């Protein structure tokens, strides 16, 4: 299937290398034993020896779901997905709570009690999804598995404390994930608040505020006093608008597992952020080695959801097993799920075995 060396070709055909080299010379190709020859040449040589050549398609990995490229005309605008990051105690949880509450109308009051690891807010006719997971770990875990879950990172920096180690860590995560950063300078209510100092520190780490000629939006807020929250949300929407985030809602769903756990009564429960397509009750899904039929879906308010479109987080019931956070979830044909899952389990088993095997060899070498 790809180019191969003269030796490999000889081995494949059960012939002497010298015979192959002779034949190649006859064809006007001067080749040595380890020289690579292309498929066409190898085919001619093989056929000359009376060996039948079958075209081999590039091997497909049966544990992978084939990625479908969505045509531009199928893409439709989707809400931004935001992760809040920052140093411990700078106010990530407080900010997420305040934002969550801006969305609660009187009639829903007390409605958003479900913690599903993500929630969607409606703000002035727009939607924004917030990942409500312990920031950095989730971000890194998902990226390790190749999932890009976040469109925009909101970096929370306490105005009285300034840039700290995890602030820098967050900046680096966002940078390597190529995710734009919007800064929320929090705790503006505190007597020691010094936003200019924060801006100066951030500038030293490559985030230059807009008002200083850079391109990073920095919004002063106070989660405690609920100040600056509108400004923050409006700026998130502004950044999102420039990004022109889109996805095709009319295809089989693909998403990323945000959180998963085993619930005593309900079995495996996982929160999925739908990224492409529409996830529906009754869909057959697979996430890692877990698979099943979507039995029920609920949003962060505990309301039943029949269909989840791109950027919408939903809690999903019906998987056979608890998938890992960061795993990709695909909606597949009914008969595919189990087969793919079994192949994935087998692949895992083999790679585990190889790991153990290596360890044993190392052990032997260490004893010598
Ligand atoms: P996290 O570790 O980043 O999630 O930070 P938390 O949200 O848990 O906040 C840490 C502490 O800072 C808590 O005691 C909060 O009450 C306090 N805090 C958060 N935001 C503000 C704020 O805007 N002003 C003041 N004064 N305190 C805040
Ligand atoms: Mg917290």
CSV table of N, CA and C in Angstrom, one decimal, residues 208-216:
chain,number,residue,atom,x,y,z
A,208,UNK,N,-1.9,42.4,25.9
A,208,UNK,CA,-1.9,43.9,26.0
A,208,UNK,C,-3.3,44.4,25.9
A,209,UNK,N,-3.7,45.2,26.9
A,209,UNK,CA,-5.1,45.7,26.9
A,209,UNK,C,-5.4,46.6,25.7
A,210,UNK,N,-6.7,46.5,25.2
A,210,UNK,CA,-7.1,47.3,24.1
A,210,UNK,C,-6.8,48.8,24.3
A,211,UNK,N,-7.0,49.3,25.4
A,211,UNK,CA,-6.8,50.7,25.7
A,211,UNK,C,-5.4,51.1,25.6
A,212,UNK,N,-4.5,50.1,25.6
A,212,UNK,CA,-3.1,50.4,25.4
A,212,UNK,C,-2.6,50.0,24.1
A,213,UNK,N,-3.5,49.9,23.2
A,213,UNK,CA,-3.2,49.6,21.8
A,213,UNK,C,-3.1,48.1,21.5
A,214,UNK,N,-3.4,47.2,22.4
A,214,UNK,CA,-3.3,45.8,22.2
A,214,UNK,C,-4.7,45.3,21.7
A,215,UNK,N,-4.9,44.0,21.8
A,215,UNK,CA,-6.1,43.4,21.3
A,215,UNK,C,-6.8,42.5,22.4
A,216,UNK,N,-6.4,42.7,23.6
A,216,UNK,CA,-7.1,41.9,24.7
A,216,UNK,C,-8.1,42.8,25.4
